[in-house]
PDB file of C-alpha atoms in Angstrom:
ATOM      1  CA  MET A   1      -3.286 -12.236 -18.283  1.00 31.00           C
ATOM      2  CA  ALA A   2      -6.146 -11.497 -15.917  1.00 37.00           C
ATOM      3  CA  SER A   3      -9.589 -12.205 -17.296  1.00 37.00           C
ATOM      4  CA  ASN A   4     -10.190  -8.463 -17.725  1.00 42.00           C
ATOM      5  CA  GLY A   5      -7.105  -8.149 -19.903  1.00 40.00           C
ATOM      6  CA  VAL A   6      -4.910  -6.547 -17.259  1.00 39.00           C
ATOM      7  CA  LYS A   7      -1.556  -8.228 -16.811  1.00 42.00           C
ATOM      8  CA  LYS A   8      -0.986  -9.716 -13.360  1.00 45.00           C
ATOM      9  CA  GLN A   9       2.044  -8.331 -11.551  1.00 48.00           C
ATOM     10  CA  ASN A  10       4.251  -9.516  -8.736  1.00 50.00           C
ATOM     11  CA  TYR A  11       4.678  -7.096  -5.853  1.00 43.00           C
ATOM     12  CA  HIS A  12       7.840  -5.287  -6.932  1.00 42.00           C
ATOM     13  CA  ILE A  13       9.435  -4.996  -3.466  1.00 43.00           C
ATOM     14  CA  GLY A  14       8.463  -8.537  -2.461  1.00 44.00           C
ATOM     15  CA  TYR A  15       7.381 -10.060   0.838  1.00 43.00           C
ATOM     16  CA  LYS A  16      10.696 -10.621   2.608  1.00 47.00           C
ATOM     17  CA  GLU A  17      10.525 -10.365   6.390  1.00 49.00           C
ATOM     18  CA  ASP A  18      12.555  -7.133   6.473  1.00 47.00           C
ATOM     19  CA  THR A  19      10.144  -5.551   4.000  1.00 44.00           C
ATOM     20  CA  LEU A  20       7.111  -6.678   5.992  1.00 46.00           C
ATOM     21  CA  LYS A  21       8.610  -5.316   9.210  1.00 51.00           C
ATOM     22  CA  ASN A  22       9.142  -1.951   7.532  1.00 44.00           C
ATOM     23  CA  MET A  23       5.538  -1.926   6.306  1.00 50.00           C
ATOM     24  CA  GLU A  24       4.323  -2.756   9.810  1.00 63.00           C
ATOM     25  CA  LEU A  25       5.206   0.820  10.807  1.00 74.00           C
ATOM     26  CA  ARG A  26       1.904   1.622   9.117  1.00 85.00           C
ATOM     27  CA  ASN A  27      -1.141   1.606  11.400  1.00 92.00           C
ATOM     28  CA  ALA A  28      -4.366   3.528  11.890  1.00 94.00           C
ATOM     29  CA  THR A  29      -2.613   6.292  13.818  1.00 92.00           C
ATOM     30  CA  THR A  30       0.108   6.912  11.214  1.00 92.00           C
ATOM     31  CA  CYS A  31      -1.941   6.250   8.079  1.00 94.00           C
ATOM     32  CA  LEU A  32      -5.673   6.634   8.707  1.00 96.00           C
ATOM     33  CA  GLY A  33      -5.979   9.996  10.402  1.00 96.00           C
ATOM     34  CA  TYR A  34      -8.050  11.174   7.433  1.00 98.00           C
ATOM     35  CA  LEU A  35     -10.489   8.234   7.679  1.00 98.00           C
ATOM     36  CA  LEU A  36     -10.890   7.406  11.386  1.00 98.00           C
ATOM     37  CA  PRO A  37     -13.545  10.066  12.113  1.00 98.00           C
ATOM     38  CA  THR A  38     -15.650   8.646   9.276  1.00 98.00           C
ATOM     39  CA  LEU A  39     -15.287   5.075  10.569  1.00 98.00           C
ATOM     40  CA  GLU A  40     -16.207   6.239  14.060  1.00 98.00           C
ATOM     41  CA  SER A  41     -19.430   7.742  12.676  1.00 98.00           C
ATOM     42  CA  LEU A  42     -20.594   4.416  11.190  1.00 98.00           C
ATOM     43  CA  PRO A  43     -22.648   1.739  12.978  1.00 98.00           C
ATOM     44  CA  SER A  44     -20.295  -0.465  15.008  1.00 98.00           C
ATOM     45  CA  THR A  45     -21.031  -3.469  12.777  1.00 98.00           C
ATOM     46  CA  PHE A  46     -19.871  -1.841   9.531  1.00 98.00           C
ATOM     47  CA  THR A  47     -18.208  -3.967   6.829  1.00 98.00           C
ATOM     48  CA  LEU A  48     -14.812  -3.025   5.403  1.00 98.00           C
ATOM     49  CA  LEU A  49     -12.649  -4.472   2.642  1.00 98.00           C
ATOM     50  CA  ASP A  50      -8.933  -3.596   2.896  1.00 98.00           C
ATOM     51  CA  VAL A  51      -7.434  -3.927  -0.588  1.00 98.00           C
ATOM     52  CA  GLY A  52      -3.726  -4.802  -0.768  1.00 95.00           C
ATOM     53  CA  CYS A  53      -3.472  -5.271   2.989  1.00 95.00           C
ATOM     54  CA  GLY A  54       0.129  -6.573   2.965  1.00 92.00           C
ATOM     55  CA  PRO A  55       1.236  -7.607   6.472  1.00 91.00           C
ATOM     56  CA  GLY A  56      -2.090  -6.396   7.827  1.00 94.00           C
ATOM     57  CA  SER A  57      -0.810  -3.816  10.308  1.00 93.00           C
ATOM     58  CA  ILE A  58      -3.456  -1.274   9.278  1.00 96.00           C
ATOM     59  CA  THR A  59      -6.120  -3.972   8.977  1.00 97.00           C
ATOM     60  CA  PHE A  60      -5.378  -5.397  12.420  1.00 96.00           C
ATOM     61  CA  ASP A  61      -5.463  -1.915  13.931  1.00 96.00           C
ATOM     62  CA  ILE A  62      -8.872  -1.180  12.385  1.00 97.00           C
ATOM     63  CA  ALA A  63     -10.183  -4.466  13.796  1.00 97.00           C
ATOM     64  CA  ARG A  64      -8.865  -3.683  17.291  1.00 96.00           C
ATOM     65  CA  ARG A  65     -10.492  -0.258  17.230  1.00 97.00           C
ATOM     66  CA  PHE A  66     -13.787  -1.565  15.840  1.00 98.00           C
ATOM     67  CA  PRO A  67     -14.101  -5.155  17.140  1.00 98.00           C
ATOM     68  CA  LYS A  68     -17.732  -5.565  16.039  1.00 98.00           C
ATOM     69  CA  ALA A  69     -17.005  -4.558  12.447  1.00 98.00           C
ATOM     70  CA  LYS A  70     -16.588  -7.194   9.733  1.00 98.00           C
ATOM     71  CA  ILE A  71     -13.081  -6.641   8.354  1.00 98.00           C
ATOM     72  CA  ILE A  72     -11.671  -8.498   5.327  1.00 98.00           C
ATOM     73  CA  GLY A  73      -8.081  -7.943   4.205  1.00 98.00           C
ATOM     74  CA  VAL A  74      -7.036  -9.136   0.755  1.00 98.00           C
ATOM     75  CA  ASP A  75      -3.600  -9.379  -0.811  1.00 96.00           C
ATOM     76  CA  LEU A  76      -2.046 -11.106  -3.800  1.00 93.00           C
ATOM     77  CA  GLY A  77       0.653 -12.759  -1.651  1.00 90.00           C
ATOM     78  CA  LYS A  78      -0.515 -16.117  -0.314  1.00 94.00           C
ATOM     79  CA  GLU A  79       2.347 -16.356   2.175  1.00 92.00           C
ATOM     80  CA  VAL A  80       1.624 -12.994   3.754  1.00 92.00           C
ATOM     81  CA  ILE A  81      -2.086 -13.879   4.000  1.00 96.00           C
ATOM     82  CA  GLU A  82      -1.249 -17.151   5.751  1.00 96.00           C
ATOM     83  CA  ARG A  83       1.016 -15.202   8.096  1.00 93.00           C
ATOM     84  CA  ASN A  84      -1.754 -12.700   8.838  1.00 95.00           C
ATOM     85  CA  ASN A  85      -4.388 -15.348   9.546  1.00 97.00           C
ATOM     86  CA  ALA A  86      -1.963 -17.142  11.872  1.00 96.00           C
ATOM     87  CA  ASN A  87      -1.474 -13.864  13.774  1.00 94.00           C
ATOM     88  CA  ILE A  88      -5.135 -12.970  14.326  1.00 96.00           C
ATOM     89  CA  GLN A  89      -5.229 -14.362  17.876  1.00 95.00           C
ATOM     90  CA  THR A  90      -2.057 -12.429  18.685  1.00 93.00           C
ATOM     91  CA  TYR A  91      -2.834  -9.070  17.090  1.00 94.00           C
ATOM     92  CA  ALA A  92      -6.640  -8.881  16.991  1.00 95.00           C
ATOM     93  CA  PRO A  93      -8.294 -11.449  19.285  1.00 95.00           C
ATOM     94  CA  ASP A  94     -12.042 -11.188  19.840  1.00 97.00           C
ATOM     95  CA  THR A  95     -12.543  -9.295  16.597  1.00 98.00           C
ATOM     96  CA  ASN A  96     -14.325 -10.096  13.342  1.00 98.00           C
ATOM     97  CA  ILE A  97     -11.359 -10.047  10.977  1.00 98.00           C
ATOM     98  CA  GLU A  98     -10.154 -12.412   8.265  1.00 98.00           C
ATOM     99  CA  PHE A  99      -7.585 -12.356   5.483  1.00 98.00           C
ATOM    100  CA  ARG A 100      -7.945 -13.788   1.992  1.00 98.00           C
ATOM    101  CA  ALA A 101      -5.530 -14.273  -0.892  1.00 97.00           C
ATOM    102  CA  GLY A 102      -6.756 -12.925  -4.189  1.00 97.00           C
ATOM    103  CA  ASN A 103      -6.329 -10.532  -7.089  1.00 95.00           C
ATOM    104  CA  VAL A 104      -8.361  -7.333  -6.696  1.00 95.00           C
ATOM    105  CA  LEU A 105      -8.650  -7.185 -10.488  1.00 95.00           C
ATOM    106  CA  GLU A 106     -10.572 -10.467 -10.232  1.00 96.00           C
ATOM    107  CA  PRO A 107     -12.793  -9.962  -7.154  1.00 97.00           C
ATOM    108  CA  GLU A 108     -14.571 -13.242  -7.796  1.00 97.00           C
ATOM    109  CA  SER A 109     -11.276 -14.920  -6.820  1.00 94.00           C
ATOM    110  CA  PHE A 110     -11.789 -13.997  -3.163  1.00 97.00           C
ATOM    111  CA  LEU A 111     -15.337 -12.666  -2.671  1.00 98.00           C
ATOM    112  CA  SER A 112     -18.706 -14.410  -2.565  1.00 98.00           C
ATOM    113  CA  PRO A 113     -21.560 -13.322  -4.866  1.00 97.00           C
ATOM    114  CA  GLU A 114     -23.172 -11.560  -1.895  1.00 97.00           C
ATOM    115  CA  GLU A 115     -19.973  -9.657  -1.138  1.00 98.00           C
ATOM    116  CA  MET A 116     -19.713  -8.621  -4.800  1.00 97.00           C
ATOM    117  CA  SER A 117     -23.325  -7.455  -5.002  1.00 96.00           C
ATOM    118  CA  GLY A 118     -22.671  -3.756  -4.382  1.00 95.00           C
ATOM    119  CA  ASN A 119     -24.798  -3.980  -1.254  1.00 96.00           C
ATOM    120  CA  TYR A 120     -22.327  -5.469   1.221  1.00 98.00           C
ATOM    121  CA  PHE A 121     -19.273  -3.303   1.993  1.00 98.00           C
ATOM    122  CA  ASP A 122     -19.800  -0.044   3.830  1.00 98.00           C
ATOM    123  CA  VAL A 123     -16.154   0.861   3.192  1.00 98.00           C
ATOM    124  CA  VAL A 124     -13.655  -0.273   0.554  1.00 98.00           C
ATOM    125  CA  HIS A 125     -10.192   0.955   1.523  1.00 98.00           C
ATOM    126  CA  GLU A 126      -6.675   0.874   0.142  1.00 98.00           C
ATOM    127  CA  HIS A 127      -3.365   2.266   1.344  1.00 97.00           C
ATOM    128  CA  ALA A 128      -0.431   2.607  -1.098  1.00 94.00           C
ATOM    129  CA  THR A 129      -1.815  -0.179  -3.295  1.00 95.00           C
ATOM    130  CA  LEU A 130      -2.697   1.674  -6.494  1.00 97.00           C
ATOM    131  CA  ILE A 131       0.902   2.805  -6.925  1.00 95.00           C
ATOM    132  CA  CYS A 132       1.952  -0.871  -7.042  1.00 92.00           C
ATOM    133  CA  ILE A 133      -0.431  -1.830  -9.874  1.00 94.00           C
ATOM    134  CA  PRO A 134      -0.196  -0.888 -13.574  1.00 93.00           C
ATOM    135  CA  ASN A 135      -3.362   0.632 -15.053  1.00 87.00           C
ATOM    136  CA  ASN A 136      -4.563   1.181 -11.507  1.00 95.00           C
ATOM    137  CA  ILE A 137      -7.647   3.072 -12.639  1.00 96.00           C
ATOM    138  CA  GLU A 138      -9.227  -0.382 -13.005  1.00 97.00           C
ATOM    139  CA  VAL A 139      -8.602  -1.098  -9.320  1.00 97.00           C
ATOM    140  CA  LEU A 140     -10.349   2.107  -8.313  1.00 98.00           C
ATOM    141  CA  ARG A 141     -13.238   1.294 -10.644  1.00 98.00           C
ATOM    142  CA  ILE A 142     -13.634  -2.137  -9.017  1.00 98.00           C
ATOM    143  CA  MET A 143     -13.460  -0.608  -5.524  1.00 98.00           C
ATOM    144  CA  LYS A 144     -16.313   1.711  -6.524  1.00 98.00           C
ATOM    145  CA  LYS A 145     -18.414  -1.248  -7.701  1.00 98.00           C
ATOM    146  CA  LEU A 146     -17.784  -3.229  -4.497  1.00 98.00           C
ATOM    147  CA  ALA A 147     -18.837  -0.467  -2.100  1.00 98.00           C
ATOM    148  CA  LYS A 148     -22.525  -0.124  -1.243  1.00 98.00           C
ATOM    149  CA  GLN A 149     -24.063   1.828  -4.058  1.00 97.00           C
ATOM    150  CA  ASP A 150     -26.308   3.696  -1.631  1.00 96.00           C
ATOM    151  CA  GLY A 151     -24.096   5.293   0.997  1.00 97.00           C
ATOM    152  CA  GLY A 152     -20.913   3.253   0.600  1.00 98.00           C
ATOM    153  CA  ILE A 153     -17.441   4.750   0.954  1.00 98.00           C
ATOM    154  CA  VAL A 154     -14.283   4.319  -1.116  1.00 98.00           C
ATOM    155  CA  ALA A 155     -11.208   5.505   0.790  1.00 98.00           C
ATOM    156  CA  CYS A 156      -7.677   5.773  -0.589  1.00 98.00           C
ATOM    157  CA  ARG A 157      -4.326   7.017   0.675  1.00 98.00           C
ATOM    158  CA  GLU A 158      -1.616   6.978  -1.977  1.00 97.00           C
ATOM    159  CA  GLY A 159       2.050   7.782  -1.862  1.00 93.00           C
ATOM    160  CA  ASP A 160       3.513  10.101  -4.474  1.00 95.00           C
ATOM    161  CA  THR A 161       6.902   8.403  -4.662  1.00 93.00           C
ATOM    162  CA  HIS A 162       8.158  10.985  -7.155  1.00 93.00           C
ATOM    163  CA  SER A 163       7.939  13.488  -4.267  1.00 93.00           C
ATOM    164  CA  GLN A 164      10.067  11.342  -1.947  1.00 94.00           C
ATOM    165  CA  ILE A 165      12.907  13.032  -0.079  1.00 95.00           C
ATOM    166  CA  LEU A 166      15.816  11.091   1.407  1.00 96.00           C
ATOM    167  CA  TRP A 167      18.386  12.806   3.570  1.00 97.00           C
ATOM    168  CA  PRO A 168      21.320  12.496   3.428  1.00 97.00           C
ATOM    169  CA  ALA A 169      20.690  12.845  -0.300  1.00 95.00           C
ATOM    170  CA  CYS A 170      20.640   9.563  -2.246  1.00 94.00           C
ATOM    171  CA  PRO A 171      20.250  10.522  -5.937  1.00 94.00           C
ATOM    172  CA  GLU A 172      21.508   7.127  -7.142  1.00 94.00           C
ATOM    173  CA  SER A 173      18.828   5.344  -5.102  1.00 92.00           C
ATOM    174  CA  ALA A 174      16.092   7.661  -6.398  1.00 91.00           C
ATOM    175  CA  GLU A 175      17.207   7.022  -9.990  1.00 93.00           C
ATOM    176  CA  LEU A 176      17.064   3.223  -9.603  1.00 92.00           C
ATOM    177  CA  GLN A 177      13.657   3.408  -7.933  1.00 90.00           C
ATOM    178  CA  GLU A 178      12.264   5.516 -10.778  1.00 93.00           C
ATOM    179  CA  ARG A 179      13.651   3.099 -13.375  1.00 93.00           C
ATOM    180  CA  ILE A 180      12.186   0.051 -11.586  1.00 92.00           C
ATOM    181  CA  TYR A 181       8.750   1.650 -11.370  1.00 92.00           C
ATOM    182  CA  GLU A 182       8.891   2.557 -15.062  1.00 93.00           C
ATOM    183  CA  MET A 183      10.049  -0.963 -15.988  1.00 92.00           C
ATOM    184  CA  ASN A 184       7.014  -2.422 -14.192  1.00 91.00           C
ATOM    185  CA  GLY A 185       4.554  -0.016 -15.755  1.00 93.00           C
ATOM    186  CA  LEU A 186       4.042   1.801 -12.442  1.00 94.00           C
ATOM    187  CA  ASP A 187       3.578   5.519 -11.915  1.00 94.00           C
ATOM    188  CA  THR A 188       5.585   7.237  -9.184  1.00 94.00           C
ATOM    189  CA  GLN A 189       3.214  10.220  -9.492  1.00 95.00           C
ATOM    190  CA  THR A 190       0.111   8.210  -8.592  1.00 96.00           C
ATOM    191  CA  GLY A 191      -0.502  10.262  -5.451  1.00 97.00           C
ATOM    192  CA  ARG A 192      -0.898  13.598  -7.199  1.00 97.00           C
ATOM    193  CA  LYS A 193      -3.243  11.980  -9.749  1.00 97.00           C
ATOM    194  CA  LEU A 194      -5.506  10.339  -7.150  1.00 98.00           C
ATOM    195  CA  LEU A 195      -8.261  12.938  -7.270  1.00 98.00           C
ATOM    196  CA  SER A 196      -8.200  12.906 -11.079  1.00 98.00           C
ATOM    197  CA  LYS A 197      -8.593   9.116 -11.047  1.00 98.00           C
ATOM    198  CA  ALA A 198     -11.579   9.319  -8.699  1.00 98.00           C
ATOM    199  CA  LEU A 199     -13.265  11.746 -11.071  1.00 98.00           C
ATOM    200  CA  GLU A 200     -12.405   9.513 -14.033  1.00 98.00           C
ATOM    201  CA  VAL A 201     -14.184   6.480 -12.535  1.00 98.00           C
ATOM    202  CA  GLY A 202     -17.354   8.506 -12.071  1.00 98.00           C
ATOM    203  CA  PHE A 203     -17.291  10.165  -8.663  1.00 98.00           C
ATOM    204  CA  LYS A 204     -18.533  13.743  -8.682  1.00 98.00           C
ATOM    205  CA  ARG A 205     -16.341  16.360  -7.074  1.00 98.00           C
ATOM    206  CA  ASP A 206     -18.874  17.043  -4.322  1.00 97.00           C
ATOM    207  CA  GLN A 207     -18.807  13.336  -3.410  1.00 98.00           C
ATOM    208  CA  ILE A 208     -15.078  13.504  -2.674  1.00 98.00           C
ATOM    209  CA  THR A 209     -13.274  14.812   0.396  1.00 98.00           C
ATOM    210  CA  ALA A 210      -9.586  15.273  -0.431  1.00 98.00           C
ATOM    211  CA  SER A 211      -6.620  15.837   1.894  1.00 98.00           C
ATOM    212  CA  ALA A 212      -2.892  15.187   2.140  1.00 98.00           C
ATOM    213  CA  SER A 213      -0.295  14.152   4.718  1.00 97.00           C
ATOM    214  CA  VAL A 214       3.276  12.849   4.910  1.00 95.00           C
ATOM    215  CA  LEU A 215       4.560   9.285   5.212  1.00 92.00           C
ATOM    216  CA  SER A 216       7.839   9.420   7.116  1.00 92.00           C
ATOM    217  CA  ASN A 217      10.753   7.455   8.516  1.00 93.00           C
ATOM    218  CA  ILE A 218      12.352   9.864  10.976  1.00 94.00           C
ATOM    219  CA  THR A 219      13.349   8.130  14.210  1.00 94.00           C
ATOM    220  CA  ALA A 220      16.370   5.841  14.328  1.00 95.00           C
ATOM    221  CA  PRO A 221      14.210   2.660  14.491  1.00 91.00           C
ATOM    222  CA  GLU A 222      12.099   3.891  11.556  1.00 92.00           C
ATOM    223  CA  ARG A 223      15.186   4.650   9.461  1.00 93.00           C
ATOM    224  CA  GLU A 224      16.655   1.271  10.393  1.00 92.00           C
ATOM    225  CA  LEU A 225      13.544  -0.558   9.197  1.00 90.00           C
ATOM    226  CA  TYR A 226      13.216   1.352   5.927  1.00 91.00           C
ATOM    227  CA  ALA A 227      16.895   1.481   4.952  1.00 93.00           C
ATOM    228  CA  GLY A 228      17.560  -1.995   6.337  1.00 92.00           C
ATOM    229  CA  SER A 229      14.869  -3.488   4.098  1.00 90.00           C
ATOM    230  CA  MET A 230      16.454  -1.743   1.110  1.00 91.00           C
ATOM    231  CA  ILE A 231      19.899  -3.106   2.027  1.00 93.00           C
ATOM    232  CA  THR A 232      18.428  -6.607   2.257  1.00 90.00           C
ATOM    233  CA  MET A 233      16.846  -6.307  -1.192  1.00 90.00           C
ATOM    234  CA  LEU A 234      20.088  -5.020  -2.683  1.00 92.00           C
ATOM    235  CA  ALA A 235      22.010  -7.937  -1.148  1.00 91.00           C
ATOM    236  CA  ASP A 236      19.542 -10.552  -2.421  1.00 91.00           C
ATOM    237  CA  GLU A 237      20.488 -11.671  -5.938  1.00 90.00           C
ATOM    238  CA  THR A 238      16.897 -12.918  -6.465  1.00 89.00           C
ATOM    239  CA  SER A 239      15.137  -9.693  -5.460  1.00 88.00           C
ATOM    240  CA  GLN A 240      13.563  -7.577  -8.164  1.00 85.00           C
ATOM    241  CA  TYR A 241      15.643  -4.582  -7.110  1.00 86.00           C
ATOM    242  CA  ARG A 242      18.884  -6.534  -7.573  1.00 91.00           C
ATOM    243  CA  ARG A 243      17.728  -8.161 -10.814  1.00 91.00           C
ATOM    244  CA  ALA A 244      16.677  -4.759 -12.143  1.00 92.00           C
ATOM    245  CA  ALA A 245      20.051  -3.277 -11.244  1.00 93.00           C
ATOM    246  CA  ALA A 246      21.726  -6.072 -13.211  1.00 93.00           C
ATOM    247  CA  LYS A 247      19.358  -5.554 -16.147  1.00 93.00           C
ATOM    248  CA  PHE A 248      20.211  -1.850 -16.206  1.00 95.00           C
ATOM    249  CA  GLY A 249      23.923  -2.696 -16.218  1.00 95.00           C
ATOM    250  CA  TYR A 250      24.796  -1.628 -12.666  1.00 94.00           C
ATOM    251  CA  THR A 251      28.223  -2.804 -11.584  1.00 95.00           C
ATOM    252  CA  GLU A 252      28.903  -4.250  -8.138  1.00 94.00           C
ATOM    253  CA  GLU A 253      30.538  -0.930  -7.270  1.00 95.00           C
ATOM    254  CA  GLN A 254      27.343   0.936  -8.181  1.00 95.00           C
ATOM    255  CA  VAL A 255      25.232  -1.456  -6.112  1.00 95.00           C
ATOM    256  CA  GLU A 256      27.574  -0.875  -3.198  1.00 95.00           C
ATOM    257  CA  VAL A 257      26.949   2.882  -3.555  1.00 95.00           C
ATOM    258  CA  LEU A 258      23.232   2.160  -3.173  1.00 95.00           C
ATOM    259  CA  ARG A 259      23.844   0.081  -0.056  1.00 95.00           C
ATOM    260  CA  ASN A 260      26.126   2.750   1.392  1.00 96.00           C
ATOM    261  CA  ASN A 261      23.414   5.354   0.823  1.00 96.00           C
ATOM    262  CA  MET A 262      21.117   3.346   3.084  1.00 95.00           C
ATOM    263  CA  ARG A 263      23.826   2.736   5.701  1.00 97.00           C
ATOM    264  CA  ARG A 264      24.482   6.473   5.774  1.00 97.00           C
ATOM    265  CA  MET A 265      20.788   7.182   6.262  1.00 96.00           C
ATOM    266  CA  ILE A 266      20.601   4.773   9.203  1.00 96.00           C
ATOM    267  CA  ALA A 267      23.620   6.348  10.888  1.00 97.00           C
ATOM    268  CA  ALA A 268      22.702  10.001  10.274  1.00 97.00           C
ATOM    269  CA  ASP A 269      21.219  11.839  13.254  1.00 96.00           C
ATOM    270  CA  ASP A 270      19.735  14.298  10.748  1.00 97.00           C
ATOM    271  CA  GLY A 271      18.485  11.557   8.406  1.00 97.00           C
ATOM    272  CA  TRP A 272      14.915  11.056   7.301  1.00 96.00           C
ATOM    273  CA  ARG A 273      12.647   9.869   4.539  1.00 95.00           C
ATOM    274  CA  LEU A 274       9.555  11.882   3.638  1.00 96.00           C
ATOM    275  CA  CYS A 275       6.897  11.119   1.040  1.00 95.00           C
ATOM    276  CA  ILE A 276       3.770  13.137   0.255  1.00 97.00           C
ATOM    277  CA  CYS A 277       0.557  11.111   0.476  1.00 97.00           C
ATOM    278  CA  THR A 278      -2.791  12.173  -0.947  1.00 98.00           C
ATOM    279  CA  GLU A 279      -6.092  10.983   0.524  1.00 98.00           C
ATOM    280  CA  ILE A 280      -9.668  10.770  -0.707  1.00 98.00           C
ATOM    281  CA  ILE A 281     -12.963   9.731   0.878  1.00 98.00           C
ATOM    282  CA  CYS A 282     -15.563   9.134  -1.840  1.00 98.00           C
ATOM    283  CA  ARG A 283     -19.233   8.698  -0.890  1.00 98.00           C
ATOM    284  CA  LEU A 284     -21.614   6.853  -3.181  1.00 98.00           C
ATOM    285  CA  GLY A 285     -25.261   7.731  -3.674  1.00 93.00           C
ATOM    286  CA  GLU A 286     -25.088  11.325  -2.449  1.00 68.00           C
TER     287      GLU A 286
END
């Protein structure tokens, strides 16, 4: 158990290379349209904490756009953090970026006392991280404490996986996904509840700017990355998806249906994946 009583969780889709490549489709252009104007309005030396940074594609892109800013990306996966730090000179040379391994529910595991003071980070950001953590209201509460209490910003973009559309239709895949989320104590409706959670942790409604957009895999390369990563997980006997399928009593024939769903999506000229994302920018001290 974490020291705050919240059970630590492994990332349910893992850190396999195929999964990381799929996540690398995410960057400032595709995922931060709601936040970029705000970042551009800040002093060039602003400080930003990227919570649950994963392979760092968004984090690297922020650093490239704002090379004088102090950018820290944190993730629970030590291997992905090592990978990110090794790639700084390739993806974000001459910037002020670093990556740290740590549990956001225990910020002392990766932040200094100064960084935890509530007077250090101009922006505390997360993208599709809350949906991967049970009792994620605690994460949002910690993000609020870490942002500067006078003028700091908490920014979130969350997928509402329950809204996800796959075409050609893949009802069997949607059912397994829902069951895996439920098994791990996760909420596929996190996106639609994002504004409610911000109010629950103490932001006033007039401190919050809310918006929405769509996360998509539409082009052939995008479908290949998304569906290919799912095929890899379903072929890997050690992956949580495959172990969950076994736990739920899926036969090999049923697993093959899931793989065929993804193959069909890759091949379909009319195929796509769409997921509603909600977005909030919360300003402290106003």
